[in-house]
Amino acid sequence: MRSIIVSSIKLLYRYMYKHYFVMVFVFLLMIVIVMVCEVFTSCMLNKNKKNSSKALLIKNHEFHQFEIMKNGKFFNNVMVHSNILKKHWCFNESLRDINMYNYTVSQNEILSKILIKYSNNGIDASEITLLLQQYPVLRQIKTGQILSWIIITKKKLQCLVWDIFPQEIRVYNRMNTSFTEGIIRFSNQLNDGLSPSILFIGKLSGTFIDSARSLGIEENCIMDITNALQYQLDFHKLHQGDRFSVLISIMMNDDHSIKSKLLGARLCTAGKDYYVFRANNGKLYDREAVRLGGNFIRFPTLKPFRVSSNFNLNRLNPVTGQVSPHAGVDFAVPIGTPVVSVGDGEVIVSAYSKIAGNYVAIRHNCHCTTRYMHLKKLLVKPGQRVKLGDNIALSGNTGRSTGPHLHFEIWINHRPVNPLTTTLLNFEKLLGHERTIYLNQVKEMLPHLCFD
C-alpha cells in the first residue's frame, strides 16, 4: 500500500513539473484580464464625470459649430457657448493670445475655486472677486451646469458663459473695468413653431454694435436694427446702461450652416422705447405698421405749393446776377405757413444767417440732412429730436430773398440732390388685412421683448 502511495506522488510531481510553465502563464493571464476589467469598469463609472477633475482647454480657434438637436426644437447649448465666444472675442485681432475653457460643475463646487483651479494658474484672483461682487447670483451655480470662459493676456477674464438650464444662458463680458450681464433664452413658441427663436437681453457698454456682438448676435441682425432705427435715434448718443432686447429666428440651410433672421427688437434710451418688427413681406416696421429705415414725405408743407424756382446747380442768381448753384427747391408759400420735417431726425441748426435768414437743418441719419430757409419763426432748438410731420417753423421772407417763399434742400453724403426727383423719399405703411396680421404678430412678440 505504501509503495502505491509513493508511486502516485512521484507521478503527480512529474506531471506538475512538466506543466509548470503552462500553469504560470494561465495564472498571469488571469491577473491581466482582471486588471483590464477593473480599468474598464472604472472608466465607465466616471464617464459622466470626465470634467470633474479637469477643464477642457480649447486653444484659440478650435471651436464647434451650432448644432440642432434631433427634436428640432432647441439648440445644443454647449455649441452655443463656442459660437458666442468665437464670434466676438476669438476673431478680434487685438486679442490673439487667448485661451477658452469648458467645464461641467461637480457637486459642492464654487465658481472662484473652479476658475482658479482649472485655468492653469492663468487668472488673476481679483478678476473673480470683481465679477462676484457685481453678480452675486454666480455663487448659486449647481451640479451639472456648464461654464465656459475666456482668459486673455495678463490673466484677464474676458468673458464667462453660464449655462443655467437648457433654455437659458447668461453671458458676462468685460467692458473696461467692469462686467456686463447678458441673457440668452431659447424658445420654439414664436414664428409658428417652425424654427427655434433666441432672445438676447443686454445692456449698453461701449457702442450698441459692440454690446450686441458680445452676446453673439449675428452681424446681419445688428445691421438690420441700426439701419431701421437710425432715423429715429442717434446711435452715437446712446447712454451706457441703456437696455436692449433682440429676438431672432434660427434656421439650418441645406449645407448645415446656420441662418439667423431678425424678428423684433426693442431699445430703451432716455426713458423711451424704440421698436422694430419684421412683417411677413420681409420689411421692417414700427409698432404702428409704419415702415422703418427711410420714411420721408416729399414736401416740407402739409399741402403742396407751386415751385417758384427749381433745383439747378448752374442757375443765374436773380439777386446777384451771377451764376451760382441753387442747391434746393423754392416753394411759393405765404408768410406764416407751417413748415414740417420731412422725416425723423435731430435738429443740428436753428439759427439766423445773413443769406439764409432764419433756417433749420435736420440730420436724419449719417448720410442725409435737410435744410429749410427764409423762415419767419423757428419752433425747434439744436439737439431736439423731431419726427416726420412735426412743425419746425413758420415760413417767411428773411435773409437774401426776393419775396415770401420756402427754400428746401436735401443733402446726401455731403452733396445736394434734387428734392423733387431723389428716390430717397418714400412713405410706406401696411394697410388692410396685411396691417391686421402684422399688428397681431406685434402683440404676440411684445411680451417676449422684456429686460428681465
XYZ file of C-alpha atoms in Angstrom:
452
model
C 0.000 0.000 0.000
C 2.847 2.308 0.924
C 4.556 1.685 -2.390
C 1.354 2.593 -4.260
C 1.122 5.958 -2.469
C 4.774 6.756 -3.135
C 4.369 5.835 -6.788
C 1.315 8.109 -7.095
C 3.145 11.052 -5.572
C 6.050 10.635 -7.989
C 3.698 10.564 -10.976
C 1.868 13.715 -9.779
C 5.210 15.506 -9.234
C 6.415 14.658 -12.723
C 3.101 15.872 -14.240
C 3.114 19.200 -12.376
C 6.765 19.814 -13.199
C 6.091 19.145 -16.857
C 3.139 21.620 -16.988
C 4.572 24.240 -14.628
C 5.155 26.944 -17.247
C 1.694 26.477 -18.728
C 0.087 26.961 -15.320
C 2.149 30.061 -14.608
C 1.153 31.563 -17.967
C -2.539 30.904 -17.333
C -2.299 32.435 -13.865
C -0.634 35.619 -15.171
C -3.162 35.879 -17.990
C -5.997 35.768 -15.472
C -4.392 38.581 -13.483
C -4.086 40.749 -16.610
C -7.723 40.125 -17.557
C -8.884 41.117 -14.078
C -6.845 44.339 -14.200
C -8.239 45.291 -17.628
C -11.776 44.722 -16.399
C -11.132 46.904 -13.370
C -9.818 49.759 -15.535
C -12.735 49.485 -17.985
C -15.287 49.479 -15.164
C -13.648 52.495 -13.572
C -13.777 54.427 -16.878
C -17.444 53.627 -17.388
C -18.327 54.743 -13.867
C -16.590 58.039 -14.389
C -17.832 58.680 -17.921
C -20.348 61.308 -16.776
C -17.746 62.977 -14.582
C -14.996 63.377 -17.146
C -14.775 67.121 -16.477
C -14.840 66.857 -12.690
C -11.078 66.883 -12.392
C -10.035 68.836 -15.462
C -11.475 71.636 -17.560
C -11.436 71.264 -21.323
C -8.991 73.778 -22.743
C -9.857 74.885 -26.273
C -6.916 76.628 -27.865
C -7.639 79.800 -29.796
C -9.710 78.862 -32.881
C -10.568 75.189 -32.181
C -14.358 75.513 -31.928
C -17.526 73.595 -32.663
C -20.373 74.958 -34.742
C -24.074 75.381 -33.901
C -25.947 72.086 -33.903
C -29.666 71.433 -33.810
C -30.904 68.671 -31.522
C -32.818 65.745 -33.020
C -36.193 67.074 -31.916
C -35.571 70.249 -33.907
C -36.786 72.486 -31.089
C -33.723 73.663 -29.199
C -30.021 74.095 -29.735
C -27.180 72.280 -28.031
C -26.074 74.945 -25.566
C -22.501 73.700 -25.450
C -22.256 74.501 -29.140
C -23.885 77.859 -28.497
C -21.178 78.653 -25.957
C -18.470 78.067 -28.516
C -20.288 80.079 -31.171
C -20.939 83.051 -28.887
C -17.357 83.237 -27.716
C -15.909 82.615 -31.164
C -17.988 85.232 -32.955
C -16.802 88.216 -30.959
C -13.659 87.578 -28.980
C -11.658 84.962 -30.800
C -11.560 86.777 -34.111
C -10.848 90.132 -32.510
C -7.431 90.976 -33.934
C -6.391 92.744 -30.730
C -6.979 89.577 -28.655
C -4.804 86.944 -30.295
C -3.357 85.403 -27.104
C -6.465 83.838 -25.602
C -7.496 80.582 -24.000
C -11.031 79.244 -23.716
C -12.183 76.657 -21.181
C -15.324 74.497 -20.919
C -16.208 72.872 -17.601
C -19.091 70.866 -16.100
C -19.733 71.750 -12.461
C -19.371 68.888 -9.951
C -21.012 68.551 -6.549
C -20.270 71.222 -3.908
C -18.040 73.265 -6.236
C -17.972 77.089 -6.261
C -17.106 79.428 -9.113
C -13.979 81.002 -7.614
C -12.263 77.675 -6.985
C -13.231 76.354 -10.420
C -11.784 79.337 -12.269
C -8.571 79.344 -10.252
C -8.019 75.568 -10.306
C -8.800 74.889 -13.934
C -7.348 77.969 -15.629
C -3.801 76.611 -15.327
C -2.918 79.434 -12.921
C -3.753 81.823 -15.731
C -6.275 84.074 -13.993
C -5.952 86.927 -11.529
C -7.999 86.271 -8.361
C -9.077 89.923 -8.271
C -10.917 89.336 -11.564
C -13.088 86.689 -9.926
C -13.710 88.896 -6.886
C -14.860 91.772 -9.102
C -17.230 89.508 -11.059
C -18.793 88.015 -7.920
C -19.204 91.429 -6.306
C -21.146 92.657 -9.335
C -23.201 89.496 -9.779
C -23.625 87.523 -6.504
C -26.052 85.212 -8.337
C -22.957 83.432 -9.701
C -22.471 81.938 -6.233
C -25.514 79.783 -6.990
C -24.005 77.554 -9.680
C -25.269 73.966 -9.484
C -24.031 70.483 -10.223
C -24.215 69.601 -13.905
C -24.292 73.188 -15.198
C -21.748 74.113 -17.845
C -19.319 77.027 -17.617
C -17.232 78.441 -20.450
C -14.729 81.239 -20.018
C -12.049 83.110 -21.904
C -8.778 84.368 -20.457
C -6.619 86.820 -22.371
C -3.119 88.116 -21.786
C -2.185 89.430 -18.319
C -4.537 86.894 -16.693
C -7.642 88.935 -17.535
C -11.046 87.233 -17.514
C -12.640 88.462 -20.739
C -15.882 86.507 -20.809
C -17.816 83.938 -18.765
C -20.789 81.965 -20.105
C -23.062 80.195 -17.603
C -25.477 77.546 -18.863
C -28.219 77.771 -16.213
C -30.644 75.291 -17.752
C -31.433 74.089 -21.281
C -33.390 77.205 -22.259
C -31.251 79.977 -20.724
C -27.647 81.126 -20.820
C -26.082 84.110 -19.071
C -23.060 85.869 -20.528
C -20.703 88.104 -18.545
C -18.442 90.261 -20.686
C -15.643 92.504 -19.531
C -16.149 96.080 -20.649
C -13.300 98.321 -19.480
C -13.083 97.976 -15.667
C -16.321 96.086 -15.008
C -18.526 93.275 -16.315
C -21.903 93.449 -18.048
C -24.518 90.707 -17.937
C -26.457 89.455 -20.924
C -29.207 86.849 -21.031
C -29.920 84.418 -23.867
C -33.191 82.468 -23.919
C -34.240 79.707 -26.298
C -37.814 79.026 -27.369
C -39.928 77.491 -30.110
C -43.149 79.314 -29.196
C -42.886 82.002 -31.869
C -42.639 82.011 -35.651
C -45.400 79.351 -35.798
C -43.028 76.914 -34.087
C -41.362 76.255 -37.439
C -37.893 77.150 -36.182
C -36.360 77.938 -32.806
C -36.115 81.549 -31.706
C -33.493 83.118 -29.467
C -33.962 86.191 -27.283
C -30.892 88.270 -26.412
C -31.173 90.714 -23.483
C -28.317 93.101 -22.821
C -27.065 96.433 -21.538
C -25.115 99.005 -23.482
C -21.428 99.081 -22.560
C -19.463 100.766 -25.298
C -21.291 101.082 -28.605
C -24.534 99.314 -29.420
C -22.814 97.265 -32.115
C -20.057 96.046 -29.767
C -22.555 95.299 -26.989
C -24.723 93.253 -29.354
C -21.745 91.413 -30.807
C -20.507 90.454 -27.346
C -23.732 88.481 -26.799
C -23.248 86.585 -30.043
C -25.909 88.383 -32.095
C -25.227 87.832 -35.772
C -23.922 90.740 -37.835
C -26.856 90.775 -40.268
C -29.335 91.185 -37.389
C -27.320 94.029 -35.852
C -27.225 95.845 -39.185
C -30.989 95.417 -39.619
C -31.565 97.138 -36.268
C -29.181 100.044 -36.855
C -30.419 100.629 -40.405
C -34.059 100.602 -39.283
C -33.674 102.816 -36.205
C -31.077 105.296 -37.453
C -33.889 107.634 -38.490
C -35.485 107.511 -35.033
C -32.417 107.945 -32.835
C -28.727 108.808 -32.940
C -26.735 105.686 -32.025
C -23.760 107.891 -31.136
C -25.787 109.494 -28.349
C -26.921 106.345 -26.560
C -26.039 106.090 -22.866
C -24.062 103.434 -21.023
C -26.543 101.124 -19.329
C -29.284 101.558 -21.947
C -31.170 98.269 -22.306
C -31.921 96.298 -25.455
C -33.595 93.002 -26.340
C -33.334 91.284 -29.706
C -35.448 88.370 -30.915
C -34.165 86.285 -33.815
C -35.169 83.059 -35.542
C -32.689 80.376 -36.495
C -32.851 78.032 -39.474
C -30.458 75.451 -40.847
C -29.506 75.666 -44.502
C -29.083 72.668 -46.788
C -25.320 72.796 -46.249
C -25.937 72.631 -42.440
C -24.830 76.216 -41.912
C -26.950 78.392 -39.639
C -29.015 81.329 -40.888
C -30.378 83.918 -38.455
C -33.175 86.425 -39.126
C -34.294 89.384 -37.041
C -37.896 89.046 -35.827
C -38.099 92.032 -33.495
C -36.045 94.337 -31.315
C -36.507 96.869 -28.534
C -34.057 99.565 -27.466
C -34.691 101.785 -24.438
C -32.796 105.072 -24.039
C -33.622 108.211 -22.058
C -36.798 106.529 -20.801
C -38.178 105.934 -24.299
C -38.650 102.620 -26.108
C -37.871 102.168 -29.803
C -39.217 99.073 -31.573
C -38.639 97.309 -34.844
C -40.525 94.241 -36.144
C -40.324 92.190 -39.318
C -43.547 91.753 -41.309
C -44.415 88.777 -43.492
C -43.209 90.731 -46.539
C -39.704 90.757 -45.035
C -39.610 94.529 -44.418
C -39.137 96.210 -41.037
C -41.848 98.354 -39.419
C -42.542 100.115 -36.115
C -45.356 99.286 -33.665
C -47.866 101.226 -35.794
C -47.024 99.337 -39.017
C -45.071 102.267 -40.498
C -42.010 101.134 -42.382
C -38.641 101.857 -40.789
C -35.334 102.566 -42.441
C -36.041 105.538 -44.692
C -39.505 107.042 -44.367
C -39.799 110.540 -45.820
C -42.561 112.683 -47.174
C -41.974 114.540 -50.417
C -42.812 118.125 -49.367
C -41.970 120.117 -46.196
C -45.506 121.516 -46.026
C -48.833 119.974 -45.128
C -50.111 120.569 -48.670
C -48.249 121.078 -51.966
C -47.377 124.570 -53.234
C -46.174 125.848 -56.563
C -42.455 125.502 -57.291
C -41.144 129.015 -57.971
C -37.514 128.030 -58.598
C -36.222 124.553 -59.354
C -33.041 122.718 -58.403
C -30.222 123.970 -60.658
C -26.511 123.898 -59.843
C -25.823 126.382 -62.685
C -28.625 128.876 -62.062
C -28.301 132.636 -62.618
C -28.914 134.186 -59.198
C -31.717 136.794 -59.512
C -30.241 138.916 -56.683
C -26.514 138.943 -57.546
C -26.843 138.421 -61.315
C -24.110 135.793 -61.182
C -24.166 132.075 -61.937
C -24.258 130.187 -58.643
C -25.681 126.808 -57.572
C -29.266 126.705 -56.450
C -28.932 123.596 -54.256
C -32.616 123.241 -53.442
C -36.191 123.982 -54.447
C -38.188 127.184 -53.756
C -41.886 126.869 -52.909
C -44.157 129.924 -53.259
C -45.794 129.796 -49.822
C -47.478 132.654 -47.919
C -45.713 134.026 -44.838
C -46.682 132.076 -41.722
C -47.258 128.723 -43.462
C -46.354 125.768 -41.137
C -43.119 124.055 -42.202
C -42.740 120.384 -41.227
C -39.839 117.947 -41.022
C -39.859 115.549 -43.959
C -38.522 112.722 -41.777
C -37.433 111.678 -38.311
C -34.162 113.159 -37.144
C -32.252 115.581 -34.935
C -32.118 119.375 -35.279
C -28.480 120.379 -35.741
C -29.039 124.064 -36.618
C -31.798 126.500 -35.699
C -30.404 129.987 -36.189
C -30.197 133.126 -38.345
C -27.726 133.827 -41.131
C -27.396 136.821 -43.473
C -28.142 134.799 -46.614
C -30.481 132.010 -45.411
C -32.302 134.163 -42.860
C -33.898 132.075 -40.140
C -33.186 128.487 -41.072
C -33.289 124.938 -39.706
C -31.068 121.962 -40.553
C -32.046 118.416 -39.568
C -29.798 115.345 -39.634
C -31.864 112.252 -40.387
C -29.010 109.742 -40.319
C -25.296 109.625 -41.007
C -25.953 110.119 -44.740
C -28.888 112.519 -45.063
C -29.507 116.125 -43.947
C -32.336 118.522 -44.873
C -32.381 122.355 -44.715
C -35.280 124.836 -44.517
C -34.556 128.548 -45.175
C -36.006 132.102 -45.146
C -38.282 131.297 -42.204
C -40.294 133.765 -40.171
C -40.266 131.884 -36.839
C -38.185 128.974 -35.530
C -40.091 126.369 -33.475
C -37.249 123.960 -32.631
C -33.836 124.097 -30.960
C -30.492 122.431 -31.735
C -30.297 118.921 -30.295
C -34.069 118.437 -30.358
C -35.443 115.184 -31.792
C -38.240 115.590 -34.343
C -40.473 113.107 -36.101
C -41.809 113.029 -39.610
C -44.516 115.716 -39.943
C -43.586 117.721 -36.818
C -43.869 121.505 -37.120
C -40.385 123.028 -37.068
C -41.005 126.613 -38.235
C -43.287 129.145 -39.958
C -42.337 130.250 -43.465
C -41.238 133.822 -44.106
C -39.105 136.161 -46.178
C -35.919 136.578 -44.134
C -32.322 136.732 -45.358
C -31.422 137.222 -49.013
C -34.836 136.826 -50.626
C -36.840 138.326 -53.473
C -40.205 137.567 -51.864
C -42.021 135.191 -49.490
C -41.011 131.606 -50.157
C -39.595 128.445 -48.586
C -36.215 127.195 -49.765
C -35.805 123.448 -49.161
C -32.647 121.337 -49.621
C -31.679 117.667 -49.259
C -28.017 116.711 -48.848
C -26.860 113.087 -49.179
C -23.267 112.228 -48.327
C -22.467 115.956 -48.194
C -23.791 116.588 -51.699
C -27.048 118.368 -52.642
C -29.673 116.364 -54.557
C -32.925 117.371 -56.237
C -35.726 117.051 -53.628
C -38.316 116.526 -56.357
C -36.625 113.572 -58.034
C -34.456 111.805 -55.462
C -35.500 108.195 -54.802
C -34.676 108.603 -51.115
C -38.115 109.979 -50.399
C -40.861 107.488 -49.660
C -43.519 106.794 -47.079
C -44.845 103.293 -46.639
C -47.180 101.678 -44.123
C -49.192 98.485 -44.040
C -52.909 98.681 -44.742
C -55.992 96.493 -44.527
C -55.704 92.780 -43.836
C -51.907 92.902 -44.057
C -51.834 95.514 -41.289
C -54.180 93.444 -39.100
C -51.971 90.366 -39.411
C -48.875 92.432 -38.634
C -50.370 94.075 -35.521
C -51.390 90.647 -34.211
C -47.814 89.455 -34.672
C -46.519 92.522 -32.827
C -48.963 91.860 -29.983
C -47.604 88.328 -29.701
C -43.943 89.374 -29.723
C -44.121 92.379 -27.394
C -44.214 90.372 -24.116
C -41.093 88.483 -25.217
C -39.053 91.673 -25.701
C -38.521 92.064 -21.969
C -35.475 93.195 -19.979
C -35.510 90.547 -17.233
